[in-house]
Amino acid sequence: MLAQAASLLNINVVILDVGANAPAKQVVSPRSPGLAHIDGSFADSAKIRELAAKVDVLTVEIEHVDAGVLQDVERAVPLGVHPSPSTIRVIQDKCVQKQHLAAHGCPVSTFMEVEATAASVTSAAENLGLPLMLKSRTLAYDGRGNYVLRETTQVQEAIAALGGRPLYAEKWVPFVKEIAVMVVRSAAGDVASYPVVETVQRDNICHLVFAPLRSGDATIAARAREVAEASVKTLAGAGVFGVEMFLMHDGSVFINEIAPRPHNSGHYTIEACETSQYENHLRAILSLPLGSTALKVPSVAMVNLLGASDDMSEINAVVAHALSVPGAAVHLYGKSECRKGRKMGHITVVATSDAERSLRIRSLLEHLPTPSS
Ligand code: ADP
Ligand code: NA
Ligand code: MG
């Protein structure tokens, strides 16, 4: 989606990913032989150096990268690396990220470091109560890396499930809603935020996004945007950041986590905002003027197309239905294989009212494949 936005602005993109048919490479062809895409892993330091040597600005779409290599190449890339490798380093360890946010006065719920031992996890459960959210500090995404400890008898199982990785623990947050705000930060340090969205996760994975946030109290959205903007200001570097938050019963918010990149909860901006999160990411890292973040439709929803099995025809069935739904825009990512829980694409539905939006997405939801457990 970033490549699509770049293409419309004649911005040349060189992509590092495995295989000649990686999804982003399907979207943009190299404009000259010198700008050929690179075949390799974004975890391979030699490949990252090869990419850095070819570009004016380097950006990443995943935080699980080698921040050290990015730091090494930073000075050799004329417009730098965004988000800043120092920001990636803070964010890629969720416990360090929470410590950073707390130290800068951003609202986060209670958390503590734990060792991956039964004694340490048990003591965290005694301290923070049950249920306890046990999380991998690193390499976590789509809920892979979280374990909800309901009883202390599950401690061994939890440690085994999280694969012996470095862990930390969070107090369980009894939120009323999960919300998110996309924030764009220019190279000069100015920030602008998108409207607050409500996100609905199923099995820890983002399932639905609704915008704008509806609540009886209009100050909630304004406050959430302030908190999100303030949190992004504590992080170095330009680009788009996705700030995931918990909305509490009393209207207060806690930051759950920050993604230093365009985010699933911002996909709706492609059809529903004056400038998409992708275009604004490009504008930010290229020192172009930021675009308006305003909604241009009254109501929007996004539904993720998650594989229910390895059968892509289940996804194709929803897509076929979506083609008959007014206001629905299908995005399929061109991934070579469908797998259970894998994000294969998404559908955005715009509408003139929330009521119309509900009608439009209801039938889509009825056609979604149901994951077998
Ligand atoms: P991921 O990196 O996989 O997105 P998150 O830390 O965002 O992991 O957790 C995934 C989901 O788990 C959240 O969106 C939320 O629904 C739930 N969750 C995370 N932390 C807590 C918590 N402390 N209390 C209650 N629910 C939580
Ligand atoms: Na995450
Ligand atoms: Mg998350």
mmCIF file of C-alpha atoms and ligand atoms in Angstrom:
data_model
loop_
_atom_site.group_PDB
_atom_site.id
_atom_site.type_symbol
_atom_site.label_atom_id
_atom_site.label_comp_id
_atom_site.label_asym_id
_atom_site.label_seq_id
_atom_site.Cartn_x
_atom_site.Cartn_y
_atom_site.Cartn_z
ATOM 1 C CA MET A 1 0.000 0.000 0.000
ATOM 2 C CA LEU A 2 2.994 2.249 0.595
ATOM 3 C CA ALA A 3 4.260 1.321 -2.873
ATOM 4 C CA GLN A 4 0.864 2.177 -4.369
ATOM 5 C CA ALA A 5 0.960 5.620 -2.765
ATOM 6 C CA ALA A 6 4.564 6.140 -3.932
ATOM 7 C CA SER A 7 3.695 5.168 -7.470
ATOM 8 C CA LEU A 8 1.075 7.933 -7.705
ATOM 9 C CA LEU A 9 3.712 10.521 -6.797
ATOM 10 C CA ASN A 10 6.399 9.144 -9.160
ATOM 11 C CA ILE A 11 8.488 8.226 -6.131
ATOM 12 C CA ASN A 12 10.825 5.358 -6.999
ATOM 13 C CA VAL A 13 10.728 2.481 -4.574
ATOM 14 C CA VAL A 14 13.263 -0.300 -4.094
ATOM 15 C CA ILE A 15 11.902 -3.170 -2.033
ATOM 16 C CA LEU A 16 13.861 -5.657 0.065
ATOM 17 C CA ASP A 17 11.853 -8.817 0.636
ATOM 18 C CA VAL A 18 12.125 -12.523 -0.075
ATOM 19 C CA GLY A 19 11.268 -13.636 -3.601
ATOM 20 C CA ALA A 20 10.653 -11.894 -6.894
ATOM 21 C CA ASN A 21 6.881 -11.969 -6.329
ATOM 22 C CA ALA A 22 6.771 -10.536 -2.806
ATOM 23 C CA PRO A 23 3.500 -8.601 -2.393
ATOM 24 C CA ALA A 24 4.979 -5.101 -2.613
ATOM 25 C CA LYS A 25 7.052 -6.062 -5.677
ATOM 26 C CA GLN A 26 3.830 -7.024 -7.460
ATOM 27 C CA VAL A 27 2.704 -3.407 -7.098
ATOM 28 C CA VAL A 28 5.702 -1.454 -8.446
ATOM 29 C CA SER A 29 8.169 -2.368 -11.157
ATOM 30 C CA PRO A 30 11.640 -0.848 -10.985
ATOM 31 C CA ARG A 31 11.767 2.294 -13.124
ATOM 32 C CA SER A 32 15.361 1.611 -14.151
ATOM 33 C CA PRO A 33 17.783 -1.327 -13.869
ATOM 34 C CA GLY A 34 19.680 0.497 -11.119
ATOM 35 C CA LEU A 35 16.513 0.492 -9.026
ATOM 36 C CA ALA A 36 15.899 -3.261 -9.180
ATOM 37 C CA HIS A 37 14.220 -4.748 -6.111
ATOM 38 C CA ILE A 38 16.370 -6.834 -3.801
ATOM 39 C CA ASP A 39 15.703 -10.492 -3.127
ATOM 40 C CA GLY A 40 16.438 -11.299 0.475
ATOM 41 C CA SER A 41 15.337 -11.145 4.054
ATOM 42 C CA PHE A 42 14.822 -7.860 5.897
ATOM 43 C CA ALA A 43 16.698 -9.602 8.730
ATOM 44 C CA ASP A 44 19.839 -10.051 6.582
ATOM 45 C CA SER A 45 22.333 -7.289 7.386
ATOM 46 C CA ALA A 46 24.176 -7.608 4.039
ATOM 47 C CA LYS A 47 20.884 -7.125 2.191
ATOM 48 C CA ILE A 48 19.967 -4.118 4.335
ATOM 49 C CA ARG A 49 23.352 -2.576 3.456
ATOM 50 C CA GLU A 50 22.744 -3.299 -0.239
ATOM 51 C CA LEU A 51 19.376 -1.535 0.001
ATOM 52 C CA ALA A 52 20.822 1.418 1.906
ATOM 53 C CA ALA A 53 23.425 1.959 -0.826
ATOM 54 C CA LYS A 54 20.683 2.371 -3.449
ATOM 55 C CA VAL A 55 18.280 4.806 -1.825
ATOM 56 C CA ASP A 56 17.907 8.424 -0.668
ATOM 57 C CA VAL A 57 15.708 7.488 2.281
ATOM 58 C CA LEU A 58 15.151 4.122 3.914
ATOM 59 C CA THR A 59 11.967 3.114 5.716
ATOM 60 C CA VAL A 60 10.713 -0.111 7.262
ATOM 61 C CA GLU A 61 7.232 -1.555 7.537
ATOM 62 C CA ILE A 62 7.970 -3.901 10.403
ATOM 63 C CA GLU A 63 9.725 -3.202 13.689
ATOM 64 C CA HIS A 64 11.222 -6.685 14.012
ATOM 65 C CA VAL A 65 14.370 -5.678 12.153
ATOM 66 C CA ASP A 66 18.033 -5.351 13.066
ATOM 67 C CA ALA A 67 18.116 -1.852 14.543
ATOM 68 C CA GLY A 68 21.913 -2.029 14.886
ATOM 69 C CA VAL A 69 22.431 -2.421 11.134
ATOM 70 C CA LEU A 70 19.971 0.392 10.459
ATOM 71 C CA GLN A 71 21.944 2.572 12.858
ATOM 72 C CA ASP A 72 25.187 1.687 11.007
ATOM 73 C CA VAL A 73 23.811 2.668 7.606
ATOM 74 C CA GLU A 74 21.926 5.730 8.839
ATOM 75 C CA ARG A 75 24.648 8.235 7.995
ATOM 76 C CA ALA A 76 25.248 6.827 4.533
ATOM 77 C CA VAL A 77 21.596 7.359 3.501
ATOM 78 C CA PRO A 78 21.160 11.025 2.440
ATOM 79 C CA LEU A 79 17.701 11.595 3.975
ATOM 80 C CA GLY A 80 18.231 9.070 6.733
ATOM 81 C CA VAL A 81 16.358 6.059 8.087
ATOM 82 C CA HIS A 82 12.771 6.524 9.259
ATOM 83 C CA PRO A 83 11.488 5.665 11.737
ATOM 84 C CA SER A 84 14.750 6.368 13.518
ATOM 85 C CA PRO A 85 16.680 3.191 14.462
ATOM 86 C CA SER A 86 16.741 4.482 18.049
ATOM 87 C CA THR A 87 12.924 4.554 17.990
ATOM 88 C CA ILE A 88 12.766 1.064 16.519
ATOM 89 C CA ARG A 89 15.073 -0.136 19.297
ATOM 90 C CA VAL A 90 12.781 1.289 21.988
ATOM 91 C CA ILE A 91 9.624 -0.041 20.385
ATOM 92 C CA GLN A 92 10.774 -3.535 19.465
ATOM 93 C CA ASP A 93 11.148 -4.464 23.143
ATOM 94 C CA LYS A 94 7.631 -3.970 24.505
ATOM 95 C CA CYS A 95 8.863 -3.693 28.070
ATOM 96 C CA VAL A 96 11.445 -1.029 27.158
ATOM 97 C CA GLN A 97 8.691 0.719 25.182
ATOM 98 C CA LYS A 98 6.436 0.792 28.256
ATOM 99 C CA GLN A 99 9.309 2.021 30.438
ATOM 100 C CA HIS A 100 10.024 4.767 27.888
ATOM 101 C CA LEU A 101 6.376 5.860 27.817
ATOM 102 C CA ALA A 102 6.053 5.818 31.608
ATOM 103 C CA ALA A 103 9.283 7.814 31.993
ATOM 104 C CA HIS A 104 7.882 10.460 29.627
ATOM 105 C CA GLY A 105 4.634 10.782 31.546
ATOM 106 C CA CYS A 106 2.469 8.943 29.003
ATOM 107 C CA PRO A 107 -0.395 6.970 30.574
ATOM 108 C CA VAL A 108 0.311 3.231 30.628
ATOM 109 C CA SER A 109 -1.189 0.649 32.935
ATOM 110 C CA THR A 110 0.873 -1.188 35.527
ATOM 111 C CA PHE A 111 3.509 -3.581 34.235
ATOM 112 C CA MET A 112 6.650 -5.230 35.521
ATOM 113 C CA GLU A 113 9.669 -7.126 34.301
ATOM 114 C CA VAL A 114 9.565 -10.875 34.874
ATOM 115 C CA GLU A 115 11.995 -13.714 34.276
ATOM 116 C CA ALA A 116 10.775 -16.698 32.263
ATOM 117 C CA THR A 117 10.661 -18.774 35.455
ATOM 118 C CA ALA A 118 7.720 -20.122 37.438
ATOM 119 C CA ALA A 119 8.784 -18.256 40.588
ATOM 120 C CA SER A 120 9.055 -14.908 38.828
ATOM 121 C CA VAL A 121 5.751 -15.219 36.942
ATOM 122 C CA THR A 122 3.964 -16.413 40.082
ATOM 123 C CA SER A 123 5.271 -13.440 42.008
ATOM 124 C CA ALA A 124 4.081 -11.100 39.213
ATOM 125 C CA ALA A 125 0.614 -12.670 39.464
ATOM 126 C CA GLU A 126 0.651 -12.054 43.226
ATOM 127 C CA ASN A 127 1.676 -8.449 42.635
ATOM 128 C CA LEU A 128 -0.593 -7.542 39.717
ATOM 129 C CA GLY A 129 -3.453 -9.976 40.242
ATOM 130 C CA LEU A 130 -5.261 -12.397 37.955
ATOM 131 C CA PRO A 131 -5.944 -12.554 35.127
ATOM 132 C CA LEU A 132 -2.417 -11.488 34.283
ATOM 133 C CA MET A 133 -1.333 -10.559 30.761
ATOM 134 C CA LEU A 134 2.017 -12.198 30.144
ATOM 135 C CA LYS A 135 3.798 -10.875 27.062
ATOM 136 C CA SER A 136 6.893 -11.621 25.046
ATOM 137 C CA ARG A 137 9.068 -8.539 25.079
ATOM 138 C CA THR A 138 10.202 -9.071 21.492
ATOM 139 C CA LEU A 139 8.993 -10.387 18.128
ATOM 140 C CA ALA A 140 5.311 -10.270 19.086
ATOM 141 C CA TYR A 141 2.487 -9.458 16.690
ATOM 142 C CA ASP A 142 -1.163 -10.375 16.133
ATOM 143 C CA GLY A 143 -1.410 -11.683 19.684
ATOM 144 C CA ARG A 144 1.393 -14.218 19.057
ATOM 145 C CA GLY A 145 3.428 -13.419 22.109
ATOM 146 C CA ASN A 146 0.594 -12.896 24.608
ATOM 147 C CA TYR A 147 -0.660 -15.357 27.196
ATOM 148 C CA VAL A 148 -3.585 -14.644 29.496
ATOM 149 C CA LEU A 149 -2.759 -16.274 32.806
ATOM 150 C CA ARG A 150 -6.055 -16.969 34.571
ATOM 151 C CA GLU A 151 -4.748 -19.272 37.313
ATOM 152 C CA THR A 152 -1.272 -19.643 38.777
ATOM 153 C CA THR A 153 -1.489 -23.355 37.875
ATOM 154 C CA GLN A 154 -0.997 -22.240 34.248
ATOM 155 C CA VAL A 155 2.416 -20.721 34.869
ATOM 156 C CA GLN A 156 4.484 -23.532 33.310
ATOM 157 C CA GLU A 157 2.134 -23.764 30.361
ATOM 158 C CA ALA A 158 2.391 -19.992 29.823
ATOM 159 C CA ILE A 159 6.184 -20.020 29.812
ATOM 160 C CA ALA A 160 6.193 -22.968 27.415
ATOM 161 C CA ALA A 161 3.634 -21.291 25.152
ATOM 162 C CA LEU A 162 5.730 -18.135 24.936
ATOM 163 C CA GLY A 163 8.723 -20.189 23.853
ATOM 164 C CA GLY A 164 11.153 -19.229 26.581
ATOM 165 C CA ARG A 165 11.524 -15.742 25.137
ATOM 166 C CA PRO A 166 12.207 -12.722 27.370
ATOM 167 C CA LEU A 167 8.923 -11.818 29.075
ATOM 168 C CA TYR A 168 7.229 -9.088 31.051
ATOM 169 C CA ALA A 169 3.841 -8.884 32.715
ATOM 170 C CA GLU A 170 1.002 -6.383 32.515
ATOM 171 C CA LYS A 171 -1.863 -5.874 34.877
ATOM 172 C CA TRP A 172 -5.130 -6.891 33.219
ATOM 173 C CA VAL A 173 -6.860 -3.785 31.807
ATOM 174 C CA PRO A 174 -10.683 -3.904 32.028
ATOM 175 C CA PHE A 175 -11.177 -1.568 29.073
ATOM 176 C CA VAL A 176 -14.588 -0.639 27.648
ATOM 177 C CA LYS A 177 -13.206 -0.242 24.144
ATOM 178 C CA GLU A 178 -9.943 -0.439 22.292
ATOM 179 C CA ILE A 179 -9.182 2.646 20.276
ATOM 180 C CA ALA A 180 -6.321 3.770 18.079
ATOM 181 C CA VAL A 181 -4.940 6.952 16.604
ATOM 182 C CA MET A 182 -2.594 7.233 13.659
ATOM 183 C CA VAL A 183 -0.093 10.042 14.150
ATOM 184 C CA VAL A 184 2.193 11.456 11.471
ATOM 185 C CA ARG A 185 5.358 13.247 12.427
ATOM 186 C CA SER A 186 7.334 15.372 9.970
ATOM 187 C CA ALA A 187 11.128 15.405 9.754
ATOM 188 C CA ALA A 188 10.949 18.840 11.409
ATOM 189 C CA GLY A 189 9.101 17.288 14.357
ATOM 190 C CA ASP A 190 5.556 18.562 13.736
ATOM 191 C CA VAL A 191 2.823 16.041 14.483
ATOM 192 C CA ALA A 192 -0.707 15.638 13.173
ATOM 193 C CA SER A 193 -3.206 12.986 14.167
ATOM 194 C CA TYR A 194 -5.978 11.158 12.365
ATOM 195 C CA PRO A 195 -9.458 10.713 13.828
ATOM 196 C CA VAL A 196 -9.829 8.255 16.715
ATOM 197 C CA VAL A 197 -10.986 4.810 15.618
ATOM 198 C CA GLU A 198 -12.524 1.973 17.566
ATOM 199 C CA THR A 199 -10.761 -1.340 17.016
ATOM 200 C CA VAL A 200 -12.290 -4.726 17.708
ATOM 201 C CA GLN A 201 -9.897 -7.648 18.129
ATOM 202 C CA ARG A 202 -10.857 -11.291 17.810
ATOM 203 C CA ASP A 203 -8.392 -13.816 19.253
ATOM 204 C CA ASN A 204 -5.981 -10.890 19.843
ATOM 205 C CA ILE A 205 -5.992 -9.978 16.132
ATOM 206 C CA CYS A 206 -7.533 -6.819 14.764
ATOM 207 C CA HIS A 207 -10.862 -7.856 13.242
ATOM 208 C CA LEU A 208 -12.778 -4.604 12.704
ATOM 209 C CA VAL A 209 -12.066 -0.881 12.735
ATOM 210 C CA PHE A 210 -14.739 1.829 12.947
ATOM 211 C CA ALA A 211 -14.306 5.571 12.445
ATOM 212 C CA PRO A 212 -14.993 8.067 13.730
ATOM 213 C CA LEU A 213 -15.222 7.048 17.401
ATOM 214 C CA ARG A 214 -18.774 7.505 18.712
ATOM 215 C CA SER A 215 -19.130 8.374 22.352
ATOM 216 C CA GLY A 216 -21.460 10.504 24.401
ATOM 217 C CA ASP A 217 -18.498 12.566 25.559
ATOM 218 C CA ALA A 218 -16.814 14.458 22.718
ATOM 219 C CA THR A 219 -13.816 15.315 24.894
ATOM 220 C CA ILE A 220 -12.736 11.651 24.905
ATOM 221 C CA ALA A 221 -11.639 11.712 21.273
ATOM 222 C CA ALA A 222 -9.829 15.011 21.711
ATOM 223 C CA ARG A 223 -7.995 13.680 24.763
ATOM 224 C CA ALA A 224 -7.069 10.437 23.035
ATOM 225 C CA ARG A 225 -5.577 12.401 20.149
ATOM 226 C CA GLU A 226 -3.607 14.572 22.573
ATOM 227 C CA VAL A 227 -2.220 11.515 24.361
ATOM 228 C CA ALA A 228 -1.312 9.872 21.055
ATOM 229 C CA GLU A 229 0.404 13.002 19.715
ATOM 230 C CA ALA A 230 2.306 13.534 22.957
ATOM 231 C CA SER A 231 3.534 9.922 22.941
ATOM 232 C CA VAL A 232 4.818 10.181 19.366
ATOM 233 C CA LYS A 233 6.621 13.410 20.235
ATOM 234 C CA THR A 234 8.764 11.401 22.680
ATOM 235 C CA LEU A 235 10.093 9.258 19.802
ATOM 236 C CA ALA A 236 12.758 10.364 17.330
ATOM 237 C CA GLY A 237 12.323 10.287 13.574
ATOM 238 C CA ALA A 238 9.714 11.005 10.932
ATOM 239 C CA GLY A 239 6.833 8.955 9.634
ATOM 240 C CA VAL A 240 3.526 7.478 10.634
ATOM 241 C CA PHE A 241 2.937 5.800 14.014
ATOM 242 C CA GLY A 242 -0.054 3.724 15.111
ATOM 243 C CA VAL A 243 -0.940 4.334 18.760
ATOM 244 C CA GLU A 244 -3.104 1.557 20.256
ATOM 245 C CA MET A 245 -4.999 2.570 23.385
ATOM 246 C CA PHE A 246 -7.447 1.268 25.950
ATOM 247 C CA LEU A 247 -10.485 3.427 26.718
ATOM 248 C CA MET A 248 -11.579 3.074 30.330
ATOM 249 C CA HIS A 249 -15.029 3.386 31.867
ATOM 250 C CA ASP A 250 -14.261 6.846 33.298
ATOM 251 C CA GLY A 251 -13.170 8.173 29.887
ATOM 252 C CA SER A 252 -9.455 7.995 30.608
ATOM 253 C CA VAL A 253 -7.065 6.243 28.241
ATOM 254 C CA PHE A 254 -3.982 4.059 28.590
ATOM 255 C CA ILE A 255 -1.512 3.492 25.777
ATOM 256 C CA ASN A 256 -1.265 -0.213 24.953
ATOM 257 C CA GLU A 257 1.499 -0.069 22.371
ATOM 258 C CA ILE A 258 2.875 2.018 19.529
ATOM 259 C CA ALA A 259 3.724 0.746 16.059
ATOM 260 C CA PRO A 260 6.418 2.871 14.349
ATOM 261 C CA ARG A 261 4.855 2.518 10.877
ATOM 262 C CA PRO A 262 1.605 2.590 8.956
ATOM 263 C CA HIS A 263 -0.784 0.384 10.908
ATOM 264 C CA ASN A 264 -3.732 -1.904 10.324
ATOM 265 C CA SER A 265 -6.006 0.461 12.252
ATOM 266 C CA GLY A 266 -5.122 3.148 9.666
ATOM 267 C CA HIS A 267 -5.943 1.209 6.501
ATOM 268 C CA TYR A 268 -9.331 2.944 6.453
ATOM 269 C CA THR A 269 -7.553 6.242 5.652
ATOM 270 C CA ILE A 270 -6.997 5.133 2.045
ATOM 271 C CA GLU A 271 -10.666 5.557 1.173
ATOM 272 C CA ALA A 272 -11.882 7.713 4.053
ATOM 273 C CA CYS A 273 -9.336 10.484 4.679
ATOM 274 C CA GLU A 274 -8.053 13.399 2.632
ATOM 275 C CA THR A 275 -4.540 11.922 2.733
ATOM 276 C CA SER A 276 -3.940 8.235 3.416
ATOM 277 C CA GLN A 277 -1.557 7.086 6.144
ATOM 278 C CA TYR A 278 0.720 5.778 3.389
ATOM 279 C CA GLU A 279 0.924 9.019 1.468
ATOM 280 C CA ASN A 280 1.500 10.930 4.688
ATOM 281 C CA HIS A 281 4.258 8.509 5.675
ATOM 282 C CA LEU A 282 5.987 9.238 2.361
ATOM 283 C CA ARG A 283 5.459 12.978 2.727
ATOM 284 C CA ALA A 284 6.903 12.867 6.249
ATOM 285 C CA ILE A 285 10.053 10.904 5.424
ATOM 286 C CA LEU A 286 10.690 12.927 2.244
ATOM 287 C CA SER A 287 10.222 16.310 3.981
ATOM 288 C CA LEU A 288 7.213 17.146 1.809
ATOM 289 C CA PRO A 289 4.317 19.092 3.365
ATOM 290 C CA LEU A 290 2.059 16.824 5.427
ATOM 291 C CA GLY A 291 -1.432 16.275 4.010
ATOM 292 C CA SER A 292 -4.757 16.785 5.752
ATOM 293 C CA THR A 293 -5.707 13.957 8.103
ATOM 294 C CA ALA A 294 -9.422 14.826 8.057
ATOM 295 C CA LEU A 295 -12.140 12.299 7.322
ATOM 296 C CA LYS A 296 -13.869 12.921 4.005
ATOM 297 C CA VAL A 297 -16.783 10.538 4.593
ATOM 298 C CA PRO A 298 -19.246 10.529 7.507
ATOM 299 C CA SER A 299 -18.703 6.915 8.471
ATOM 300 C CA VAL A 300 -16.262 4.112 7.664
ATOM 301 C CA ALA A 301 -15.477 0.573 8.714
ATOM 302 C CA MET A 302 -12.707 -1.847 7.856
ATOM 303 C CA VAL A 303 -12.785 -5.603 8.148
ATOM 304 C CA ASN A 304 -9.635 -7.705 7.954
ATOM 305 C CA LEU A 305 -9.647 -10.735 5.698
ATOM 306 C CA LEU A 306 -7.965 -13.336 7.881
ATOM 307 C CA GLY A 307 -7.323 -16.798 6.553
ATOM 308 C CA ALA A 308 -9.484 -19.389 8.296
ATOM 309 C CA SER A 309 -7.474 -22.277 6.849
ATOM 310 C CA ASP A 310 -5.115 -22.781 3.917
ATOM 311 C CA ASP A 311 -8.060 -22.497 1.562
ATOM 312 C CA MET A 312 -7.945 -19.182 -0.333
ATOM 313 C CA SER A 313 -11.351 -19.864 -1.893
ATOM 314 C CA GLU A 314 -12.938 -18.944 1.463
ATOM 315 C CA ILE A 315 -11.431 -15.460 1.153
ATOM 316 C CA ASN A 316 -12.436 -15.240 -2.482
ATOM 317 C CA ALA A 317 -16.050 -15.933 -1.492
ATOM 318 C CA VAL A 318 -16.209 -12.835 0.756
ATOM 319 C CA VAL A 319 -14.502 -10.789 -1.926
ATOM 320 C CA ALA A 320 -17.031 -11.904 -4.531
ATOM 321 C CA HIS A 321 -19.794 -10.755 -2.220
ATOM 322 C CA ALA A 322 -18.057 -7.441 -1.450
ATOM 323 C CA LEU A 323 -18.113 -6.562 -5.132
ATOM 324 C CA SER A 324 -21.883 -6.154 -4.837
ATOM 325 C CA VAL A 325 -21.766 -3.984 -1.691
ATOM 326 C CA PRO A 326 -21.895 -0.228 -2.399
ATOM 327 C CA GLY A 327 -19.043 1.664 -0.757
ATOM 328 C CA ALA A 328 -16.923 -1.457 -0.280
ATOM 329 C CA ALA A 329 -13.299 -1.362 -1.465
ATOM 330 C CA VAL A 330 -11.406 -4.652 -1.603
ATOM 331 C CA HIS A 331 -7.679 -4.858 -0.910
ATOM 332 C CA LEU A 332 -6.038 -8.239 -1.476
ATOM 333 C CA TYR A 333 -2.346 -8.345 -0.645
ATOM 334 C CA GLY A 334 -1.105 -10.878 -3.200
ATOM 335 C CA LYS A 335 0.287 -13.267 -0.586
ATOM 336 C CA SER A 336 1.216 -16.588 -2.141
ATOM 337 C CA GLU A 337 -0.391 -18.833 0.461
ATOM 338 C CA CYS A 338 -3.431 -18.584 2.677
ATOM 339 C CA ARG A 339 -3.001 -19.729 6.258
ATOM 340 C CA LYS A 340 -5.133 -19.686 9.352
ATOM 341 C CA GLY A 341 -4.858 -16.296 11.066
ATOM 342 C CA ARG A 342 -2.854 -14.731 8.215
ATOM 343 C CA LYS A 343 -3.904 -11.294 7.004
ATOM 344 C CA MET A 344 -4.732 -11.878 3.346
ATOM 345 C CA GLY A 345 -6.326 -8.497 2.734
ATOM 346 C CA HIS A 346 -8.985 -6.149 4.026
ATOM 347 C CA ILE A 347 -12.213 -4.497 2.934
ATOM 348 C CA THR A 348 -13.056 -0.885 3.684
ATOM 349 C CA VAL A 349 -16.691 0.224 3.627
ATOM 350 C CA VAL A 350 -17.568 3.919 3.462
ATOM 351 C CA ALA A 351 -21.079 5.229 4.106
ATOM 352 C CA THR A 352 -23.091 8.406 4.548
ATOM 353 C CA SER A 353 -24.129 7.396 8.092
ATOM 354 C CA ASP A 354 -23.359 4.811 10.769
ATOM 355 C CA ALA A 355 -26.710 3.169 10.046
ATOM 356 C CA GLU A 356 -25.877 2.752 6.380
ATOM 357 C CA ARG A 357 -22.415 1.488 7.317
ATOM 358 C CA SER A 358 -23.940 -1.156 9.599
ATOM 359 C CA LEU A 359 -26.191 -2.387 6.813
ATOM 360 C CA ARG A 360 -23.292 -2.527 4.396
ATOM 361 C CA ILE A 361 -20.892 -4.459 6.601
ATOM 362 C CA ARG A 362 -23.459 -6.811 8.112
ATOM 363 C CA SER A 363 -23.708 -8.903 4.987
ATOM 364 C CA LEU A 364 -19.936 -8.883 4.561
ATOM 365 C CA LEU A 365 -19.477 -10.246 8.064
ATOM 366 C CA GLU A 366 -21.982 -13.005 7.311
ATOM 367 C CA HIS A 367 -19.810 -14.100 4.396
ATOM 368 C CA LEU A 368 -16.533 -14.200 6.361
ATOM 369 C CA PRO A 369 -15.026 -17.647 6.836
ATOM 370 C CA THR A 370 -15.209 -18.914 10.412
ATOM 371 C CA PRO A 371 -11.867 -20.148 11.716
ATOM 372 C CA SER A 372 -11.926 -23.741 12.874
ATOM 373 C CA SER A 373 -10.215 -24.187 16.225
HETATM 374 P P1 ADP B 1 0.189 -7.447 19.532
HETATM 375 O O1 ADP B 1 1.588 -6.942 19.403
HETATM 376 O O2 ADP B 1 0.065 -8.866 19.208
HETATM 377 O O3 ADP B 1 -0.805 -6.538 18.873
HETATM 378 P P2 ADP B 1 -0.858 -6.390 22.044
HETATM 379 O O4 ADP B 1 0.048 -6.121 23.183
HETATM 380 O O5 ADP B 1 -1.399 -5.224 21.312
HETATM 381 O O6 ADP B 1 -0.105 -7.410 21.090
HETATM 382 O O7 ADP B 1 -2.047 -7.290 22.552
HETATM 383 C C1 ADP B 1 -3.026 -7.796 21.666
HETATM 384 C C2 ADP B 1 -4.404 -7.605 22.264
HETATM 385 O O8 ADP B 1 -4.469 -8.226 23.554
HETATM 386 C C3 ADP B 1 -4.785 -6.164 22.532
HETATM 387 O O9 ADP B 1 -5.268 -5.542 21.364
HETATM 388 C C4 ADP B 1 -5.853 -6.338 23.599
HETATM 389 O O10 ADP B 1 -7.066 -6.788 23.026
HETATM 390 C C5 ADP B 1 -5.292 -7.472 24.440
HETATM 391 N N1 ADP B 1 -4.479 -6.943 25.552
HETATM 392 C C6 ADP B 1 -3.168 -6.593 25.500
HETATM 393 N N2 ADP B 1 -2.717 -6.175 26.694
HETATM 394 C C7 ADP B 1 -3.751 -6.262 27.553
HETATM 395 C C8 ADP B 1 -3.924 -5.993 28.955
HETATM 396 N N3 ADP B 1 -2.915 -5.571 29.722
HETATM 397 N N4 ADP B 1 -5.166 -6.191 29.486
HETATM 398 C C9 ADP B 1 -6.192 -6.639 28.735
HETATM 399 N N5 ADP B 1 -6.090 -6.936 27.421
HETATM 400 C C10 ADP B 1 -4.897 -6.744 26.817
HETATM 401 NA NA NA B 2 2.183 -5.235 18.030
HETATM 402 MG MG MG B 3 -1.301 -4.626 19.383
#
